[in-house]
mmCIF file of C-alpha atoms in Angstrom:
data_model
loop_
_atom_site.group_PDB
_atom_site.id
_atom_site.type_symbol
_atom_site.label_atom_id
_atom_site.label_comp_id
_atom_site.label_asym_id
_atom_site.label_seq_id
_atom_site.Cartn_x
_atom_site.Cartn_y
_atom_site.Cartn_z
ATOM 1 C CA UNK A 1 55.437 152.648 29.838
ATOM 2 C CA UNK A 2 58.925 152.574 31.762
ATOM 3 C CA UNK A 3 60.754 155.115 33.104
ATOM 4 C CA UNK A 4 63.785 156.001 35.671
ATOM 5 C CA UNK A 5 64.223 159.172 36.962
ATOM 6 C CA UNK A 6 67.705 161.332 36.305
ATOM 7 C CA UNK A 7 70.431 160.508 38.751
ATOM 8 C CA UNK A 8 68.112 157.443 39.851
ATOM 9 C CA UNK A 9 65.505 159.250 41.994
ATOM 10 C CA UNK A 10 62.107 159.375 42.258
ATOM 11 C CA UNK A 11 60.089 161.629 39.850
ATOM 12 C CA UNK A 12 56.736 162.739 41.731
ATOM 13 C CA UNK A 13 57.144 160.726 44.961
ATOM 14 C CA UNK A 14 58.342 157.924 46.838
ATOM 15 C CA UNK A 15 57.055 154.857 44.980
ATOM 16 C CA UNK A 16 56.546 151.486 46.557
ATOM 17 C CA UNK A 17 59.041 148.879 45.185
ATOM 18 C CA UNK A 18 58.221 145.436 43.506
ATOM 19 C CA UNK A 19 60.751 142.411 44.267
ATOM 20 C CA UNK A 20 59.832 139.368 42.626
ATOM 21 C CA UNK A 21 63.033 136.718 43.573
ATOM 22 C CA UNK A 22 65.837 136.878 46.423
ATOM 23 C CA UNK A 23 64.026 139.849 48.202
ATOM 24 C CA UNK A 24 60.516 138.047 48.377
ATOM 25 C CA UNK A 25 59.453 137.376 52.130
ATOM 26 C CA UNK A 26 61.934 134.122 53.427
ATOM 27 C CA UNK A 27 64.517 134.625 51.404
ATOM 28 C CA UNK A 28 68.059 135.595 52.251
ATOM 29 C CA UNK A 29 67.916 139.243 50.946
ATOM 30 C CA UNK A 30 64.805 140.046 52.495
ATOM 31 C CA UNK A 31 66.077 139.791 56.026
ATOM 32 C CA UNK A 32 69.723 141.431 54.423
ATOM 33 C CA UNK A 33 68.225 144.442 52.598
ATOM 34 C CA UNK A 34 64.773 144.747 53.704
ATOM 35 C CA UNK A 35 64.201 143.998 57.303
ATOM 36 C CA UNK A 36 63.285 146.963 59.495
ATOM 37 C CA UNK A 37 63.222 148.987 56.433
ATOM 38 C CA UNK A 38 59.536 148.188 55.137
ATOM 39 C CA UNK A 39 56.163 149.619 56.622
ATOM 40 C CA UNK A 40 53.968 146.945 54.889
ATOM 41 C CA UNK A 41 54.390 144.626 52.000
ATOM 42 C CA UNK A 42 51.331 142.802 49.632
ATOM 43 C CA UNK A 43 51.282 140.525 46.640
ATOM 44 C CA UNK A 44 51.160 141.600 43.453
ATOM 45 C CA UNK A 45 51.884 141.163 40.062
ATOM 46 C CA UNK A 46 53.898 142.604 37.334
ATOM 47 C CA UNK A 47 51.814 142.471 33.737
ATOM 48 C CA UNK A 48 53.434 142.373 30.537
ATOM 49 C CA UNK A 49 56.552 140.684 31.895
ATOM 50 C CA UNK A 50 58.241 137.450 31.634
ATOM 51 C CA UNK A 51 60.606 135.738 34.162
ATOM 52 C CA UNK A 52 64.368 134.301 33.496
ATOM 53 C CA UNK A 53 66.371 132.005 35.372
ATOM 54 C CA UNK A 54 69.366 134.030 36.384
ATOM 55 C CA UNK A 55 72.741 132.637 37.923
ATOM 56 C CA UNK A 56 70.911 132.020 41.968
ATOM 57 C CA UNK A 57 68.837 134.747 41.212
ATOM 58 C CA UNK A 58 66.022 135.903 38.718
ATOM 59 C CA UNK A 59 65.715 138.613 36.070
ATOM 60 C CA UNK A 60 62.397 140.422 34.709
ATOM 61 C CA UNK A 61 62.116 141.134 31.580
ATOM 62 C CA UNK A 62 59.083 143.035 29.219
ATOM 63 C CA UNK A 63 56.850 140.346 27.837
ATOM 64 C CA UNK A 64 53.594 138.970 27.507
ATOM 65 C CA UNK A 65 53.278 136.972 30.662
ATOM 66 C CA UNK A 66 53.171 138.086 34.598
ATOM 67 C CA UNK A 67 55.673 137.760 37.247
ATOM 68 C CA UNK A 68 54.557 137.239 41.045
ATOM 69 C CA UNK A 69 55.949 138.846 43.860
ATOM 70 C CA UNK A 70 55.470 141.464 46.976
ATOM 71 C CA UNK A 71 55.023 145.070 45.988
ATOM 72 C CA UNK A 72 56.651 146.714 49.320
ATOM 73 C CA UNK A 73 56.734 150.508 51.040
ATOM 74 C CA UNK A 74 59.526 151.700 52.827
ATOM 75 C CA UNK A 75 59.056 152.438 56.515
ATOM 76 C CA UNK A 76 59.010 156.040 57.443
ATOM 77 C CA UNK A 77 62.477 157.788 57.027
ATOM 78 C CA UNK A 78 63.646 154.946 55.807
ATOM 79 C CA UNK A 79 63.173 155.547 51.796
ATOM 80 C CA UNK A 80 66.249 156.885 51.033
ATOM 81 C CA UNK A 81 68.541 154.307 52.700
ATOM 82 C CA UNK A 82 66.464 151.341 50.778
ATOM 83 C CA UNK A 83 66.716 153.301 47.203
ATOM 84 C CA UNK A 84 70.108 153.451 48.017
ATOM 85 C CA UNK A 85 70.923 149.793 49.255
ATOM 86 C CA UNK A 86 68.214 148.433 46.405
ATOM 87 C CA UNK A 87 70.441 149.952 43.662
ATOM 88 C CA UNK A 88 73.548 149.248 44.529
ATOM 89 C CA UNK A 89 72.348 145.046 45.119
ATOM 90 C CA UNK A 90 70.509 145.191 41.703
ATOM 91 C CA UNK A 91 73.558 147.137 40.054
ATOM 92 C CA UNK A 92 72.154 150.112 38.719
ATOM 93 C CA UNK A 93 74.049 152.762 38.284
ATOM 94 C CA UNK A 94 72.014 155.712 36.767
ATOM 95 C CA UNK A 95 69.123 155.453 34.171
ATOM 96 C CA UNK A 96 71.048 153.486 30.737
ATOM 97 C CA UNK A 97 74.457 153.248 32.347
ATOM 98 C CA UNK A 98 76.201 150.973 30.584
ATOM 99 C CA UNK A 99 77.184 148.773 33.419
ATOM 100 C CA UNK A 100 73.861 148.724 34.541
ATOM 101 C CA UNK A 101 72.509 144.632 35.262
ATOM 102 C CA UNK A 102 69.062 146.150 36.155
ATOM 103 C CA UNK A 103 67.087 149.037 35.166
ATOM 104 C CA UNK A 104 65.343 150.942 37.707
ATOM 105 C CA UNK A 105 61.906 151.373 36.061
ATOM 106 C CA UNK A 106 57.797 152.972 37.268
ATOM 107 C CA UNK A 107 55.588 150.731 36.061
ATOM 108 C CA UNK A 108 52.322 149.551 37.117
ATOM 109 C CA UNK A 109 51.606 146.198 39.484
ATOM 110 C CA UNK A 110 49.045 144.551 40.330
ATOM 111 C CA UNK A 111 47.319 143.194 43.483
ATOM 112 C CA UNK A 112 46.602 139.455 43.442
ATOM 113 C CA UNK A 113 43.565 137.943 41.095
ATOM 114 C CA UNK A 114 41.332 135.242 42.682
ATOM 115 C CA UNK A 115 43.496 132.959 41.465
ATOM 116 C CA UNK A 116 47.075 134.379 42.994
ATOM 117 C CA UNK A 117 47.898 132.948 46.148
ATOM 118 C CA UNK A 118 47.391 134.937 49.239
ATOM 119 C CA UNK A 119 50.245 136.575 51.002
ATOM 120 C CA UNK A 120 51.378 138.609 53.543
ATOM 121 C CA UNK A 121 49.035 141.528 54.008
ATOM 122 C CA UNK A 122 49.074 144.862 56.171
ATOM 123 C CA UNK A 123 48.873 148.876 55.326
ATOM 124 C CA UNK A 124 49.837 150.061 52.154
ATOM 125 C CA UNK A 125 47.782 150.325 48.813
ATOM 126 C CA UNK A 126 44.831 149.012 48.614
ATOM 127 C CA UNK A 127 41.143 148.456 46.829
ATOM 128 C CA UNK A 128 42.495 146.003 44.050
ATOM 129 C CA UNK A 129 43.463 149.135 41.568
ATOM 130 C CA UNK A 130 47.218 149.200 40.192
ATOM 131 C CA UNK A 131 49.951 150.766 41.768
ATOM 132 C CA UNK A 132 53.041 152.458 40.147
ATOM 133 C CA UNK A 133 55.918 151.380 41.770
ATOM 134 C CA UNK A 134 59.263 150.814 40.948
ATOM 135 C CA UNK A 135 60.423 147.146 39.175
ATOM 136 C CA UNK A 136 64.439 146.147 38.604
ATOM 137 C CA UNK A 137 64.066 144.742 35.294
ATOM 138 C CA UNK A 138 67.020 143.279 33.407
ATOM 139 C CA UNK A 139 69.005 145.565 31.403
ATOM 140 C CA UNK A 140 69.311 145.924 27.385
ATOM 141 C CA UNK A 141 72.464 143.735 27.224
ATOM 142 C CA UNK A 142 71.191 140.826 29.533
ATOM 143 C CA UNK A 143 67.549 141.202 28.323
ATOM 144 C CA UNK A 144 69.036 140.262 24.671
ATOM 145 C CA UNK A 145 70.549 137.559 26.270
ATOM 146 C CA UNK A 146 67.651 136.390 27.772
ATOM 147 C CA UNK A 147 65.375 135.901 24.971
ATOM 148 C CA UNK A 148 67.847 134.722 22.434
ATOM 149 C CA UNK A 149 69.260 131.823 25.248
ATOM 150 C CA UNK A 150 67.735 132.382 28.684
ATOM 151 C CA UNK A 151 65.394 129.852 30.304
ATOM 152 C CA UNK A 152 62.131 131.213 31.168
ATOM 153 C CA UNK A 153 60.239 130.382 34.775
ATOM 154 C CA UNK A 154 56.529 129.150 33.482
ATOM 155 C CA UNK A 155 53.877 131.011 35.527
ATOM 156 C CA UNK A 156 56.191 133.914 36.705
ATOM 157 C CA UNK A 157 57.184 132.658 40.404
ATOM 158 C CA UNK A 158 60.583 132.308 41.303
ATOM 159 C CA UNK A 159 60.070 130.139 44.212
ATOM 160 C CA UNK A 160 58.952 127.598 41.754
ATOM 161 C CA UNK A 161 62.759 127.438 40.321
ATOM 162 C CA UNK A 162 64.565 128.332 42.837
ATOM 163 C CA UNK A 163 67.027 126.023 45.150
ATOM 164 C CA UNK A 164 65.219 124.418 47.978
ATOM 165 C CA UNK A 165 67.340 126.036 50.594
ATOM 166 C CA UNK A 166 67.496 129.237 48.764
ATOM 167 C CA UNK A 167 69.770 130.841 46.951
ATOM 168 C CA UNK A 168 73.140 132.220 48.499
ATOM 169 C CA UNK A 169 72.948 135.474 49.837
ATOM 170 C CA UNK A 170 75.217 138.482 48.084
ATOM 171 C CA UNK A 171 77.730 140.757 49.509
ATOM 172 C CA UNK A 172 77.899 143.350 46.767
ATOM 173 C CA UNK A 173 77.990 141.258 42.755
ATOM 174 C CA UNK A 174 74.603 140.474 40.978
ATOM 175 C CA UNK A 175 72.212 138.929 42.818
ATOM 176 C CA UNK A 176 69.019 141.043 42.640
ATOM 177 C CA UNK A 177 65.058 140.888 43.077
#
């Protein structure tokens, strides 16, 4: 089940957020976006999605496979400010906006199985059950592009695609998760 809250804000509390591509740990929009802003951040995985090569930068769609990345809380104070700067780099604009890239969206992650590497660890959620938090996933328009033309990333992990030196950091124009 997906769902955004009205106006783009959270609807019980202040979920955790999963990244899964250009915010992951050591890349560029980590350090831009999420640096200082974060009280811990953990591996996890996203069920019942796919993964899409996007233009420097991946896209999530709803599927049958699992994408890897870091589910992430925001450091006290500090949620607002990263809801804010998260939606504006991932382009969305309000729940179905038409100009949306992304759609802000609860669902449920997953920590790491015993066969998911290990990653960075610290507070946060814990005790191997799911967490809802919130996932960027690509919007109608792009998703349909996706899965009539995209090109899928096998196994979920964007560092598997991705340029060796990383992909070029953003200044406001798609660029996302």
């Amino acid at each position: 089940m997906t769902t955004s809250a009205p106006g783009g804000g959270a609807t019980d509390a202040e979920l955790p957020f999963f990244v899964y591509g250009t915010l992951l740990p050591g890349e560029p929009n980590h350090d831009l976006f999420l640096r200082g802003r974060t009280a811990w951040e953990r591996p996890a995985a996203l069920p019942r999605a796919l993964l899409y090569e996007g233009p420097g930068y991946p896209y999530a769609i709803e599927g049958h496979g699992r994408v890897h990345g870091t589910l992430l809380g925001a450091a006290p104070g500090a949620y607002g400010e990263l809801l804010g700067l998260l939606d504006h780099l991932e382009e969305f604009l309000g729940p179905g906006h038409p100009r949306n890239l992304y759609e802000r969206v609860a669902r449920e992650v997953e920590p790491p199985g015993p066969g998911d590497r290990a990653g960075e660890g610290g507070e946060g959620p814990g005790g191997g059950e799911p967490v809802r938090a919130w996932v960027y996933l690509a919007a109608t328009a792009v998703t349909r592009s996706l899965r009539t033309g995209g090109v899928l990333i096998p196994g979920g992990r964007w560092a598997a695609v991705r340029p060796p030196e990383g992909p070029a950091a953003r200044g406001g124009g798609p660029g996302p998760v």
